[in-house]
Amino acid sequence: MKLAAILLLAASAQAATYYVTVSGLGGEADYEQRFKMWADDIDGSLKKAGGDAKVYTLTAPTKDKVKAQFAEITRLAKPDDALVVMLIGHGSYDGVEYKFNVTGPDLSGAEIASLLDHVPASRQLVVVTTSSSGGSIEFLRRPNRIVVSATKAGSEKNATIFARFWAEALREPAADTDKNESVSALEAFRYAQRKTTEFFETQKRLATEHSVLEDTGKGEGEKDPKPENGQGKLAAAFPVVRIGANAAAARDPNKRPLLDKKEQVENAIDKLKYEKAAMNAADYKKQLTALLVELAKIQEALDK
């Protein structure tokens, strides 16, 4: 994307991000408390992040309650908006269908996909942190949607802890590896994945969950998304939550337009890096230099 087009897009009306976090049915008091705690942790981080965020958190809802929430968002959302859906709880997979456990009849993978498909927001991220969540990928994947799954397959049926570390990534500065005071979907995935791996190693337990990411619309999920395997391009350019100075700027009406421009340029840089291998070296350097110069100018204005 050329710099002029990026700045034109940034100058357009501010887009909103709709966040839906659902803590599902626990079945036992310990799980009920754990799922709600992780969902509340995410809710708090999102509400502190500033900007035009629409935050909805549902605790052990029925299928009808989830559908009603999506119906409201479908009515309100616009094509330029973003949608982030995070499912926390238990899931199941019988070899054919994935199901997310909620109060009453469960939500199937096909039903969740239909709810997402009806929301006009063109940028979408769905994070399925349940057991057997790998079985949901085939239903949820789309060309313009990022799918994060706590397990690589529906056959990993043990209760998961990925949600604990995903929630931590949305408030932990260490997750912001490029130090731009915004945690992208790719950064949050890598942080939660690393912490989950460390948990099993520290506990000296055999890992029963292996998280994957899919953002091409056709893959089965990749444990190590990178340019070489074609996964992670959308996730790298999808900011999930702002932290630090970015969160403060998002709450300042005078600085919000500059922040929007900054994020557009940063996203363009992330996409450009993924396209480097297919580009002429001189053209890549020229485009990257122009973006970095513009980014420095915007940051200077934000720091005033």
Short mmCIF file of C-alpha atoms in Angstrom, two decimals:
data_model
loop_
_atom_site.label_atom_id
_atom_site.label_comp_id
_atom_site.label_asym_id
_atom_site.label_seq_id
_atom_site.Cartn_x
_atom_site.Cartn_y
_atom_site.Cartn_z
CA MET A 1 0.00 0.00 0.00
CA LYS A 2 1.36 3.40 -1.01
CA LEU A 3 1.93 6.00 1.70
CA ALA A 4 -0.62 8.45 0.25
CA ALA A 5 -3.31 5.78 0.35
CA ILE A 6 -2.43 4.93 3.94
CA LEU A 7 -2.75 8.52 5.08
CA LEU A 8 -6.01 8.94 3.17
CA LEU A 9 -7.40 5.88 4.91
CA ALA A 10 -6.23 7.16 8.29
CA ALA A 11 -7.88 10.50 7.67
CA SER A 12 -11.26 8.85 7.11
CA ALA A 13 -13.84 8.44 9.85
CA GLN A 14 -12.51 6.65 12.91
CA ALA A 15 -13.33 2.97 12.90
CA ALA A 16 -14.67 1.21 15.96
CA THR A 17 -13.60 -2.14 17.35
CA TYR A 18 -16.25 -4.46 18.76
CA TYR A 19 -15.00 -6.90 21.39
CA VAL A 20 -17.09 -9.91 22.43
CA THR A 21 -15.67 -12.08 25.22
CA VAL A 22 -17.69 -15.13 26.23
CA SER A 23 -16.89 -17.28 29.25
CA GLY A 24 -18.75 -20.53 28.67
CA LEU A 25 -20.25 -23.15 30.92
CA GLY A 26 -17.71 -24.53 33.41
CA GLY A 27 -19.55 -27.58 34.66
CA GLU A 28 -17.69 -27.30 37.98
CA ALA A 29 -17.26 -24.39 40.41
CA ASP A 30 -13.49 -24.25 39.83
CA TYR A 31 -13.85 -23.93 36.07
CA GLU A 32 -16.73 -21.47 36.35
CA GLN A 33 -14.57 -19.21 38.52
CA ARG A 34 -11.50 -19.64 36.32
CA PHE A 35 -13.30 -18.85 33.07
CA LYS A 36 -15.03 -15.80 34.53
CA MET A 37 -11.76 -14.52 36.03
CA TRP A 38 -9.98 -14.70 32.68
CA ALA A 39 -12.89 -13.03 30.88
CA ASP A 40 -13.00 -10.25 33.50
CA ASP A 41 -9.24 -9.78 33.13
CA ILE A 42 -9.69 -9.24 29.38
CA ASP A 43 -12.67 -6.95 29.96
CA GLY A 44 -10.62 -4.73 32.27
CA SER A 45 -7.69 -4.47 29.86
CA LEU A 46 -9.95 -3.52 26.95
CA LYS A 47 -11.78 -0.85 28.89
CA LYS A 48 -8.50 0.74 29.98
CA ALA A 49 -7.14 0.85 26.44
CA GLY A 50 -9.14 3.87 25.28
CA GLY A 51 -10.33 4.65 21.79
CA ASP A 52 -13.58 3.74 20.14
CA ALA A 53 -13.87 0.30 21.73
CA LYS A 54 -17.22 -1.39 22.22
CA VAL A 55 -16.71 -4.02 24.90
CA TYR A 56 -19.22 -6.82 25.57
CA THR A 57 -18.50 -9.59 28.08
CA LEU A 58 -20.93 -12.48 28.56
CA THR A 59 -20.72 -14.93 31.48
CA ALA A 60 -22.13 -18.45 30.99
CA PRO A 61 -24.77 -17.21 28.52
CA THR A 62 -27.32 -19.24 26.63
CA LYS A 63 -27.03 -19.68 22.87
CA ASP A 64 -29.90 -17.21 22.41
CA LYS A 65 -28.08 -14.62 24.53
CA VAL A 66 -24.97 -14.91 22.37
CA LYS A 67 -27.03 -14.66 19.19
CA ALA A 68 -28.83 -11.57 20.51
CA GLN A 69 -25.48 -9.89 21.25
CA PHE A 70 -24.23 -10.61 17.76
CA ALA A 71 -27.49 -9.34 16.27
CA GLU A 72 -26.92 -6.00 18.01
CA ILE A 73 -23.35 -5.77 16.74
CA THR A 74 -24.43 -6.75 13.23
CA ARG A 75 -26.86 -3.84 13.29
CA LEU A 76 -24.28 -1.33 14.56
CA ALA A 77 -21.01 -2.33 12.88
CA LYS A 78 -19.76 -0.84 9.63
CA PRO A 79 -17.41 -2.33 7.00
CA ASP A 80 -14.43 -0.25 8.24
CA ASP A 81 -14.86 -1.53 11.80
CA ALA A 82 -13.10 -4.47 13.45
CA LEU A 83 -14.50 -7.40 15.41
CA VAL A 84 -12.65 -9.37 18.08
CA VAL A 85 -14.35 -12.46 19.52
CA MET A 86 -12.76 -14.42 22.39
CA LEU A 87 -14.29 -17.71 23.55
CA ILE A 88 -13.19 -19.07 26.93
CA GLY A 89 -14.33 -22.37 28.38
CA HIS A 90 -14.86 -25.99 27.37
CA GLY A 91 -15.28 -27.28 23.85
CA SER A 92 -15.88 -30.64 22.23
CA TYR A 93 -15.25 -32.28 18.89
CA ASP A 94 -16.72 -35.56 17.66
CA GLY A 95 -14.68 -35.81 14.48
CA VAL A 96 -17.24 -33.85 12.49
CA GLU A 97 -18.51 -30.90 14.49
CA TYR A 98 -16.92 -28.55 17.02
CA LYS A 99 -19.11 -27.26 19.86
CA PHE A 100 -18.58 -24.48 22.41
CA ASN A 101 -20.20 -25.29 25.74
CA VAL A 102 -22.73 -22.67 26.88
CA THR A 103 -25.78 -22.82 29.14
CA GLY A 104 -28.40 -24.98 27.44
CA PRO A 105 -27.77 -26.19 23.87
CA ASP A 106 -24.15 -25.69 22.78
CA LEU A 107 -22.99 -23.39 19.98
CA SER A 108 -21.62 -25.32 17.03
CA GLY A 109 -18.66 -24.23 14.94
CA ALA A 110 -20.98 -23.66 11.99
CA GLU A 111 -23.26 -21.46 14.09
CA ILE A 112 -20.34 -19.38 15.38
CA ALA A 113 -19.09 -18.96 11.82
CA SER A 114 -22.53 -17.81 10.68
CA LEU A 115 -22.67 -15.20 13.46
CA LEU A 116 -19.25 -13.87 12.44
CA ASP A 117 -20.13 -13.89 8.73
CA HIS A 118 -23.14 -11.65 9.29
CA VAL A 119 -21.15 -8.89 11.07
CA PRO A 120 -20.21 -6.24 8.44
CA ALA A 121 -16.82 -5.50 10.08
CA SER A 122 -14.21 -6.37 7.44
CA ARG A 123 -11.38 -7.01 9.91
CA GLN A 124 -12.06 -9.94 12.23
CA LEU A 125 -10.18 -11.89 14.87
CA VAL A 126 -11.64 -14.91 16.66
CA VAL A 127 -9.74 -16.52 19.53
CA VAL A 128 -11.03 -19.96 20.57
CA THR A 129 -9.28 -20.92 23.78
CA THR A 130 -11.26 -24.05 24.62
CA SER A 131 -10.43 -27.71 24.66
CA SER A 132 -10.79 -29.27 21.17
CA SER A 133 -10.66 -25.75 19.69
CA GLY A 134 -8.54 -26.92 16.77
CA GLY A 135 -11.69 -28.56 15.46
CA SER A 136 -13.25 -25.13 14.98
CA ILE A 137 -10.72 -23.85 12.43
CA GLU A 138 -12.31 -25.49 9.39
CA PHE A 139 -15.59 -23.70 10.18
CA LEU A 140 -14.22 -20.29 11.16
CA ARG A 141 -11.44 -19.61 8.64
CA ARG A 142 -12.06 -16.93 6.03
CA PRO A 143 -9.69 -14.89 3.78
CA ASN A 144 -9.99 -11.73 5.93
CA ARG A 145 -10.29 -13.38 9.34
CA ILE A 146 -7.63 -14.33 11.88
CA VAL A 147 -8.35 -17.52 13.80
CA VAL A 148 -6.37 -18.37 16.93
CA SER A 149 -6.92 -21.79 18.52
CA ALA A 150 -5.61 -23.09 21.84
CA THR A 151 -5.23 -26.58 20.39
CA LYS A 152 -3.90 -27.77 17.05
CA ALA A 153 -6.68 -30.30 16.58
CA GLY A 154 -10.09 -31.30 17.87
CA SER A 155 -8.49 -34.39 19.40
CA GLU A 156 -6.70 -32.33 22.11
CA LYS A 157 -9.61 -32.63 24.54
CA ASN A 158 -8.07 -31.68 27.91
CA ALA A 159 -9.06 -28.41 29.61
CA THR A 160 -6.76 -25.64 28.40
CA ILE A 161 -4.89 -22.78 30.06
CA PHE A 162 -4.15 -20.75 26.92
CA ALA A 163 -6.87 -18.21 27.86
CA ARG A 164 -5.01 -17.35 31.04
CA PHE A 165 -1.96 -16.22 29.10
CA TRP A 166 -3.93 -14.62 26.27
CA ALA A 167 -5.59 -12.41 28.91
CA GLU A 168 -2.16 -11.67 30.38
CA ALA A 169 -0.82 -10.65 26.95
CA LEU A 170 -3.42 -7.89 26.69
CA ARG A 171 -2.08 -6.11 29.79
CA GLU A 172 1.58 -7.18 29.87
CA PRO A 173 4.13 -4.78 28.27
CA ALA A 174 6.43 -7.74 27.59
CA ALA A 175 3.93 -8.95 24.97
CA ASP A 176 4.63 -5.78 22.95
CA THR A 177 7.81 -7.11 21.37
CA ASP A 178 8.25 -4.29 18.84
CA LYS A 179 7.69 -1.69 21.60
CA ASN A 180 5.13 0.36 19.68
CA GLU A 181 2.75 0.38 22.68
CA SER A 182 0.19 -1.77 20.93
CA VAL A 183 -0.23 -5.54 21.20
CA SER A 184 -1.03 -7.13 17.85
CA ALA A 185 -2.85 -10.42 17.37
CA LEU A 186 0.45 -12.03 16.37
CA GLU A 187 2.26 -10.66 19.43
CA ALA A 188 -0.53 -11.80 21.78
CA PHE A 189 -0.53 -15.25 20.16
CA ARG A 190 3.22 -15.67 20.49
CA TYR A 191 3.22 -14.45 24.10
CA ALA A 192 0.37 -16.77 25.16
CA GLN A 193 1.90 -19.68 23.27
CA ARG A 194 5.30 -19.20 24.91
CA LYS A 195 3.80 -18.85 28.39
CA THR A 196 1.65 -21.94 27.91
CA THR A 197 4.70 -23.96 26.85
CA GLU A 198 6.65 -22.69 29.86
CA PHE A 199 3.76 -23.64 32.17
CA PHE A 200 3.85 -27.30 31.13
CA GLU A 201 7.65 -27.38 31.29
CA THR A 202 7.70 -25.85 34.79
CA GLN A 203 5.03 -28.27 35.99
CA LYS A 204 7.01 -31.14 34.39
CA ARG A 205 3.86 -32.22 32.58
CA LEU A 206 3.32 -33.47 29.07
CA ALA A 207 1.80 -30.62 27.05
CA THR A 208 -1.82 -31.39 26.18
CA GLU A 209 -2.46 -28.26 24.11
CA HIS A 210 -0.57 -26.75 21.17
CA SER A 211 -1.86 -23.38 19.97
CA VAL A 212 -2.01 -22.45 16.29
CA LEU A 213 -2.91 -19.42 14.17
CA GLU A 214 -4.62 -19.30 10.76
CA ASP A 215 -5.11 -16.07 8.78
CA THR A 216 -5.05 -17.07 5.12
CA GLY A 217 -8.55 -18.51 4.96
CA LYS A 218 -7.40 -21.94 3.81
CA GLY A 219 -4.92 -23.41 6.30
CA GLU A 220 -5.27 -25.85 9.18
CA GLY A 221 -3.42 -23.60 11.62
CA GLU A 222 0.29 -22.89 12.03
CA LYS A 223 2.20 -23.13 15.31
CA ASP A 224 4.96 -20.81 14.03
CA PRO A 225 3.36 -18.22 11.72
CA LYS A 226 5.94 -16.35 9.61
CA PRO A 227 6.49 -15.08 6.05
CA GLU A 228 8.06 -18.39 5.01
CA ASN A 229 4.82 -20.33 5.57
CA GLY A 230 2.51 -17.47 4.62
CA GLN A 231 0.78 -17.25 8.00
CA GLY A 232 0.68 -14.23 10.30
CA LYS A 233 0.48 -11.36 7.82
CA LEU A 234 -3.00 -10.24 8.90
CA ALA A 235 -2.30 -10.99 12.56
CA ALA A 236 0.86 -8.85 12.57
CA ALA A 237 -1.13 -5.86 11.34
CA PHE A 238 -4.13 -6.32 13.65
CA PRO A 239 -3.79 -4.30 16.89
CA VAL A 240 -5.82 -6.00 19.63
CA VAL A 241 -5.19 -3.56 22.47
CA ARG A 242 -3.28 -0.34 23.10
CA ILE A 243 -1.07 0.06 26.14
CA GLY A 244 0.99 2.85 27.72
CA ALA A 245 1.18 6.13 25.81
CA ASN A 246 -0.98 4.78 22.98
CA ALA A 247 -3.82 4.10 25.40
CA ALA A 248 -3.49 7.63 26.77
CA ALA A 249 -3.45 9.10 23.26
CA ALA A 250 -6.58 7.14 22.35
CA ARG A 251 -8.41 8.88 25.21
CA ASP A 252 -7.25 12.33 24.04
CA PRO A 253 -9.49 13.74 21.25
CA ASN A 254 -6.64 15.96 20.05
CA LYS A 255 -4.19 13.08 19.68
CA ARG A 256 -6.54 10.35 18.47
CA PRO A 257 -6.28 11.31 14.75
CA LEU A 258 -2.47 11.17 14.97
CA LEU A 259 -2.66 7.80 16.72
CA ASP A 260 -4.88 6.46 13.95
CA LYS A 261 -2.30 7.58 11.37
CA LYS A 262 0.50 6.01 13.37
CA GLU A 263 -1.30 2.67 13.53
CA GLN A 264 -2.04 2.73 9.81
CA VAL A 265 1.64 3.29 9.01
CA GLU A 266 2.78 0.61 11.48
CA ASN A 267 0.34 -1.87 9.96
CA ALA A 268 1.66 -1.04 6.49
CA ILE A 269 5.22 -1.69 7.68
CA ASP A 270 4.22 -5.08 9.10
CA LYS A 271 2.52 -6.06 5.82
CA LEU A 272 5.49 -4.84 3.79
CA LYS A 273 7.86 -7.05 5.77
CA TYR A 274 5.73 -10.07 4.90
CA GLU A 275 5.87 -9.13 1.21
CA LYS A 276 9.64 -8.53 1.14
CA ALA A 277 10.57 -11.89 -0.36
CA ALA A 278 8.43 -11.26 -3.44
CA MET A 279 9.62 -7.68 -3.99
CA ASN A 280 12.50 -6.00 -5.76
CA ALA A 281 15.07 -5.11 -3.08
CA ALA A 282 15.33 -1.47 -4.14
CA ASP A 283 11.55 -1.04 -4.20
CA TYR A 284 11.25 -2.64 -0.76
CA LYS A 285 13.90 -0.34 0.70
CA LYS A 286 12.28 2.74 -0.89
CA GLN A 287 8.83 1.92 0.48
CA LEU A 288 10.14 0.98 3.93
CA THR A 289 12.19 4.17 4.19
CA ALA A 290 9.20 6.33 3.28
CA LEU A 291 7.04 4.61 5.87
CA LEU A 292 9.68 4.88 8.61
CA VAL A 293 10.18 8.60 7.91
CA GLU A 294 6.44 9.20 8.09
CA LEU A 295 6.20 7.16 11.28
CA ALA A 296 8.95 9.23 12.91
CA LYS A 297 7.12 12.46 12.01
CA ILE A 298 3.86 11.21 13.47
CA GLN A 299 5.56 9.99 16.65
CA GLU A 300 7.26 13.38 17.07
CA ALA A 301 3.88 15.09 16.85
CA LEU A 302 2.36 12.65 19.34
CA ASP A 303 5.19 13.26 21.83
CA LYS A 304 4.59 17.02 21.94
#
